[in-house]
GROMACS .gro file of C-alpha atoms in nm:
model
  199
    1UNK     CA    1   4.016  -6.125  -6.752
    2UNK     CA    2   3.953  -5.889  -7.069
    3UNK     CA    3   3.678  -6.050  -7.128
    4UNK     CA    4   3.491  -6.090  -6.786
    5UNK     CA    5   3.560  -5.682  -6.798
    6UNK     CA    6   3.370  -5.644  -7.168
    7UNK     CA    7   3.139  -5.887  -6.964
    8UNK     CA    8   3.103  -5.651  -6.668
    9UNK     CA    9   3.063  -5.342  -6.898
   10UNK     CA   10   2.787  -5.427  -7.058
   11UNK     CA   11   2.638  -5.623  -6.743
   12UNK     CA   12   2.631  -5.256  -6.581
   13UNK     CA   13   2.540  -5.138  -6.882
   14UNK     CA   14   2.225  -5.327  -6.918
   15UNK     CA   15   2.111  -5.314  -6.546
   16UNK     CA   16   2.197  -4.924  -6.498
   17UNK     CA   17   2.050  -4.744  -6.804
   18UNK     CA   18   1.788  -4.619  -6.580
   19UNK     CA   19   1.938  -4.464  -6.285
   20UNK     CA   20   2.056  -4.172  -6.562
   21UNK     CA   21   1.680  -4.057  -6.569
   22UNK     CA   22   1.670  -4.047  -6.211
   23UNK     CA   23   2.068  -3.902  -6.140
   24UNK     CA   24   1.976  -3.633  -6.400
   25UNK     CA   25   1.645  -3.526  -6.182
   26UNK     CA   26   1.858  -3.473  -5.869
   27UNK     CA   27   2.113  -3.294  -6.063
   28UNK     CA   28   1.796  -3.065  -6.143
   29UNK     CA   29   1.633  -3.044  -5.794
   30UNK     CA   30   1.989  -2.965  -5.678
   31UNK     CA   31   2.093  -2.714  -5.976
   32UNK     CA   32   2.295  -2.379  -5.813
   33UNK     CA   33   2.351  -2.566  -5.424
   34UNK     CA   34   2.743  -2.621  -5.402
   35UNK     CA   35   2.856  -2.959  -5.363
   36UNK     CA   36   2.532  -3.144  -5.529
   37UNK     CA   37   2.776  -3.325  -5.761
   38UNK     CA   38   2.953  -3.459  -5.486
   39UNK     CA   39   2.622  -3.535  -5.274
   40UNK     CA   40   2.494  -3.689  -5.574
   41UNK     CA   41   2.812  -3.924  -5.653
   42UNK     CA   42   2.873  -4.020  -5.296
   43UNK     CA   43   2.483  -4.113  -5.232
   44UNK     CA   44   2.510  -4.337  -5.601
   45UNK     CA   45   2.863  -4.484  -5.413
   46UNK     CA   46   2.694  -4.588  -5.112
   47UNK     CA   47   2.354  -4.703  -5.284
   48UNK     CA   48   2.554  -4.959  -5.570
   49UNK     CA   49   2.792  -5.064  -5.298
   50UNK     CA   50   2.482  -5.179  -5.104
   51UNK     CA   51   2.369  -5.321  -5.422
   52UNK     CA   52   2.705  -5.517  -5.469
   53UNK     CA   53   2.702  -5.611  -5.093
   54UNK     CA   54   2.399  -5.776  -5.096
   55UNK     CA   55   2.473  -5.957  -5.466
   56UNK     CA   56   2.818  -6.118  -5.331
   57UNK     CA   57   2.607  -6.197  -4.979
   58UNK     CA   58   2.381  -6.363  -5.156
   59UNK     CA   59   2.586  -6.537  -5.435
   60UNK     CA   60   2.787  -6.683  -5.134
   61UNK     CA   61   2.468  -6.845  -4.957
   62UNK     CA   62   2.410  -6.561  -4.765
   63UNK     CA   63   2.055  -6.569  -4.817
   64UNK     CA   64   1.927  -6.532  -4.494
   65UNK     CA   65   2.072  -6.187  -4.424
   66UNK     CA   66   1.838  -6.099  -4.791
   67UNK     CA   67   1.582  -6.340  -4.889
   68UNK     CA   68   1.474  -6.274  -5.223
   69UNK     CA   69   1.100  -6.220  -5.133
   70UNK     CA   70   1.245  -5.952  -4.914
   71UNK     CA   71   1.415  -5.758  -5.222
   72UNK     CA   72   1.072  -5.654  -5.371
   73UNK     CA   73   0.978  -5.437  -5.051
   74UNK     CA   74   1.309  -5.163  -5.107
   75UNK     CA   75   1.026  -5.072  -5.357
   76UNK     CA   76   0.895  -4.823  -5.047
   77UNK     CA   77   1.199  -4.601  -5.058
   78UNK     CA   78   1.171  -4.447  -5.378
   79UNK     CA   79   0.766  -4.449  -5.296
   80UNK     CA   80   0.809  -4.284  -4.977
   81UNK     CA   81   1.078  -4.032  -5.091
   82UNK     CA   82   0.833  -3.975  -5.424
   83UNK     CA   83   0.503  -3.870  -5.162
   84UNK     CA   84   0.752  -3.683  -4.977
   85UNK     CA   85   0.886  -3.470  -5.245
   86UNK     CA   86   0.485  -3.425  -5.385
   87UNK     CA   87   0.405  -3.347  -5.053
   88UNK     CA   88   0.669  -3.024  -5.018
   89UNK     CA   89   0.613  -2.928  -5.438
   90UNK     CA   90   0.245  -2.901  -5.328
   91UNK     CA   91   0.291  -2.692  -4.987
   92UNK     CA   92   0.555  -2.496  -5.217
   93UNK     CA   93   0.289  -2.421  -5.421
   94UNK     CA   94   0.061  -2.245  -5.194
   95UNK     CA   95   0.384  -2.091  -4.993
   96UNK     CA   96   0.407  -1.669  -5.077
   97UNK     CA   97   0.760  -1.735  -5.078
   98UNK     CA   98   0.968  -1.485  -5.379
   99UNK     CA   99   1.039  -1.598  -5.704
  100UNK     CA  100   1.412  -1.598  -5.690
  101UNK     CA  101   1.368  -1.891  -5.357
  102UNK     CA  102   1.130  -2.102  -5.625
  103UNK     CA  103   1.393  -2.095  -5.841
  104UNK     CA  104   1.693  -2.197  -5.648
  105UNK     CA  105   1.750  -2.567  -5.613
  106UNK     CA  106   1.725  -2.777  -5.311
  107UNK     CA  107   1.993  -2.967  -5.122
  108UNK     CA  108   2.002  -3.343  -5.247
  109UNK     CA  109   2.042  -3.541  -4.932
  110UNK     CA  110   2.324  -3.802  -4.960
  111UNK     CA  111   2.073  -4.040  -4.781
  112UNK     CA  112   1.823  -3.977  -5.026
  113UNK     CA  113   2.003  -4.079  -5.339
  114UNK     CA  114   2.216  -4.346  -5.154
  115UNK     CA  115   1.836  -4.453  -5.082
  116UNK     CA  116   1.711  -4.448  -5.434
  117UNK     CA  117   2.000  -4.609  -5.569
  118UNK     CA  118   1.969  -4.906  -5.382
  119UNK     CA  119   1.613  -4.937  -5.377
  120UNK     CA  120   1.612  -4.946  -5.744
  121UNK     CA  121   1.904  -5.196  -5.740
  122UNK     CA  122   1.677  -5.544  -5.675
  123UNK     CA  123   1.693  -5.603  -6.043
  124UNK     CA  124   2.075  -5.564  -6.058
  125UNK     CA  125   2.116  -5.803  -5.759
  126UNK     CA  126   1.860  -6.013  -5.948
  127UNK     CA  127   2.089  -6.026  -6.251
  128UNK     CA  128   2.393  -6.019  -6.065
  129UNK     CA  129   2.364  -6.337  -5.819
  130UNK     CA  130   2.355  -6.595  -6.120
  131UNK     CA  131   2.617  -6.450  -6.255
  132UNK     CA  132   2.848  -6.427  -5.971
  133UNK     CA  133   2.783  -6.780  -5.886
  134UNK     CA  134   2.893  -6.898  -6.242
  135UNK     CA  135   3.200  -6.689  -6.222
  136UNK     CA  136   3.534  -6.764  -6.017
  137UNK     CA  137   3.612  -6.529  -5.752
  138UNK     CA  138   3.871  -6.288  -5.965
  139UNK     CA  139   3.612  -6.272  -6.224
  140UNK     CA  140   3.394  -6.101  -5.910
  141UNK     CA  141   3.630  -5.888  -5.794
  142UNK     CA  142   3.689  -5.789  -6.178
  143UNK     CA  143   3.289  -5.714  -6.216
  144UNK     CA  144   3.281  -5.546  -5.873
  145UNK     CA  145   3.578  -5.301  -5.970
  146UNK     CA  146   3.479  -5.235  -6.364
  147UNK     CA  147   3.150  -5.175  -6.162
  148UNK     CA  148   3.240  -4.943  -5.935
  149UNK     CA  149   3.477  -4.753  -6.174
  150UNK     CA  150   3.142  -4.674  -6.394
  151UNK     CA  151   2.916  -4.532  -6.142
  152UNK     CA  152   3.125  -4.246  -6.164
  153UNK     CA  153   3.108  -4.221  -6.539
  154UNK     CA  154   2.714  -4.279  -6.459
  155UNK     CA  155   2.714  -3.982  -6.256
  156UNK     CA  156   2.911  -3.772  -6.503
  157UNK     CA  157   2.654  -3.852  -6.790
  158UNK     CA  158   2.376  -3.810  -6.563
  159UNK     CA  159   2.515  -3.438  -6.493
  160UNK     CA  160   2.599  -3.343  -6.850
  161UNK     CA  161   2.270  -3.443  -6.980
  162UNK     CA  162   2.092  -3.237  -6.688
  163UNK     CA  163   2.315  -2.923  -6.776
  164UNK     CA  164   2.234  -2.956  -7.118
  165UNK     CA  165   2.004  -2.625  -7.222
  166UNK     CA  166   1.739  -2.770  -7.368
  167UNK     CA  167   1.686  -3.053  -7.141
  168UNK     CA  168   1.831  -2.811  -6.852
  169UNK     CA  169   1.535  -2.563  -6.942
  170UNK     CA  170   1.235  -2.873  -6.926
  171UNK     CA  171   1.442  -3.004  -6.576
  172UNK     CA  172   1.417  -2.659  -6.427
  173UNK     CA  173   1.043  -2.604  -6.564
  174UNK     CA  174   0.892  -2.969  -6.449
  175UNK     CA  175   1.159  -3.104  -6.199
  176UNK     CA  176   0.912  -3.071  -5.939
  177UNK     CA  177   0.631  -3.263  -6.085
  178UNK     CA  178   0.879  -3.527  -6.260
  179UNK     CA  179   1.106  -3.600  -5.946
  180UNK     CA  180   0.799  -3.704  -5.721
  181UNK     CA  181   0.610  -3.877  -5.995
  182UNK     CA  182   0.951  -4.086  -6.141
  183UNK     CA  183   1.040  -4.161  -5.768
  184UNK     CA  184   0.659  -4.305  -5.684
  185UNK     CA  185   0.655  -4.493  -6.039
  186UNK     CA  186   0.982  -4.622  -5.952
  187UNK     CA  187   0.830  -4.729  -5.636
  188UNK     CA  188   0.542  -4.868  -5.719
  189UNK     CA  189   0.712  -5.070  -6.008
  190UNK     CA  190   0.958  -5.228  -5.779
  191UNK     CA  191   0.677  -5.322  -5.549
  192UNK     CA  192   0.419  -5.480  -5.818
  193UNK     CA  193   0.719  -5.649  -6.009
  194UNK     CA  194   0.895  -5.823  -5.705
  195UNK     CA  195   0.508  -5.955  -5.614
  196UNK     CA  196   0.535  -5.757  -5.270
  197UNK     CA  197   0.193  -5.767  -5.100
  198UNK     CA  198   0.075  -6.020  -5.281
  199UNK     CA  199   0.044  -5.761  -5.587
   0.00000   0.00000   0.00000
């Protein structure tokens, strides 16, 4: 068991390295709205228990509720989200709104992150499948809990790395170019990587 949970730390470890560029841009687009940690850690909840969800699903030979060709196309969340967010940094832009409403964050949507999360999860399921099906059942419900017990710590490094001056100052300055432009890479990644319309 202690070592299926060294197993499952650096399993989440490996597949989740990411999502801390990502949590730490919402952490900037929501910087001075109340409750944006909590948004933020409920929305990366839902999103990885999707993630897991689908993983034991399909580890059990539930593969027709998610085909694998089908994984590739969650690719058009993060895109869509990513044109979305351009679209409102660019009609910001041209708004006459006051300075001190530029500067004030917006609300991160629990949807949105939940959204993000599991969009960018295909690779985790990916890696998660074959391992699940080479493990016994407790050594699942071991990964699944050291698993879920990290997102938070994901979520806490995410935040102190956003808050940090320095990096706070750059978020704050660029987080509405970066968001849009890391959420349509991330997009268009998923989509060209999984092979999704024939890319």
């Amino acid at each position: 068991m202690i070592l299926s949970v060294l197993q499952a730390i650096g399993l989440f470890l490996a597949t989740n390295i990411d999502d801390i560029i990502v949590l730490s841009l919402f952490f900037a687009r929501g910087a001075g709205q109340r409750g944006t940690t909590t948004r933020i850690l409920a929305g990366q909840y839902l999103g990885f228990v999707g993630i897991l969800g689908a993983a034991v699903l399909v580890s059990l030979g539930a593969g027709a509720f998610l085909p694998p060709e089908v994984i590739p196309y969650f690719g058009l969340i993060p895109l869509a989200l990513g044109l979305w967010a351009a679209w409102q940094a660019w009609r910001r832009r041209h708004d006459d709104d006051d300075d001190e409403a530029k500067i004030e964050g917006k609300k991160v949507a629990v949807w949105a992150v939940a959204g993000v999360t599991f969009a960018n999860g295909g690779d985790n399921i990916g890696v998660y499948v074959p391992v699940f099906l080479n493990v016994g059942p407790a050594a699942v419900v071991a990964y699944c809990v050291v698993f879920l017990a990290l997102v938070a710590v994901l979520v806490i490094v995410a935040k102190f790395i956003a808050t940090r001056r320095p990096v706070a100052e750059i978020l704050e300055r660029w987080e509405h170019v970066l968001f849009p432009f890391v959420l349509i890479g991330l997009g268009v990644f998923i989509l060209i990587s999984g092979g999704a319309f024939g890319l």
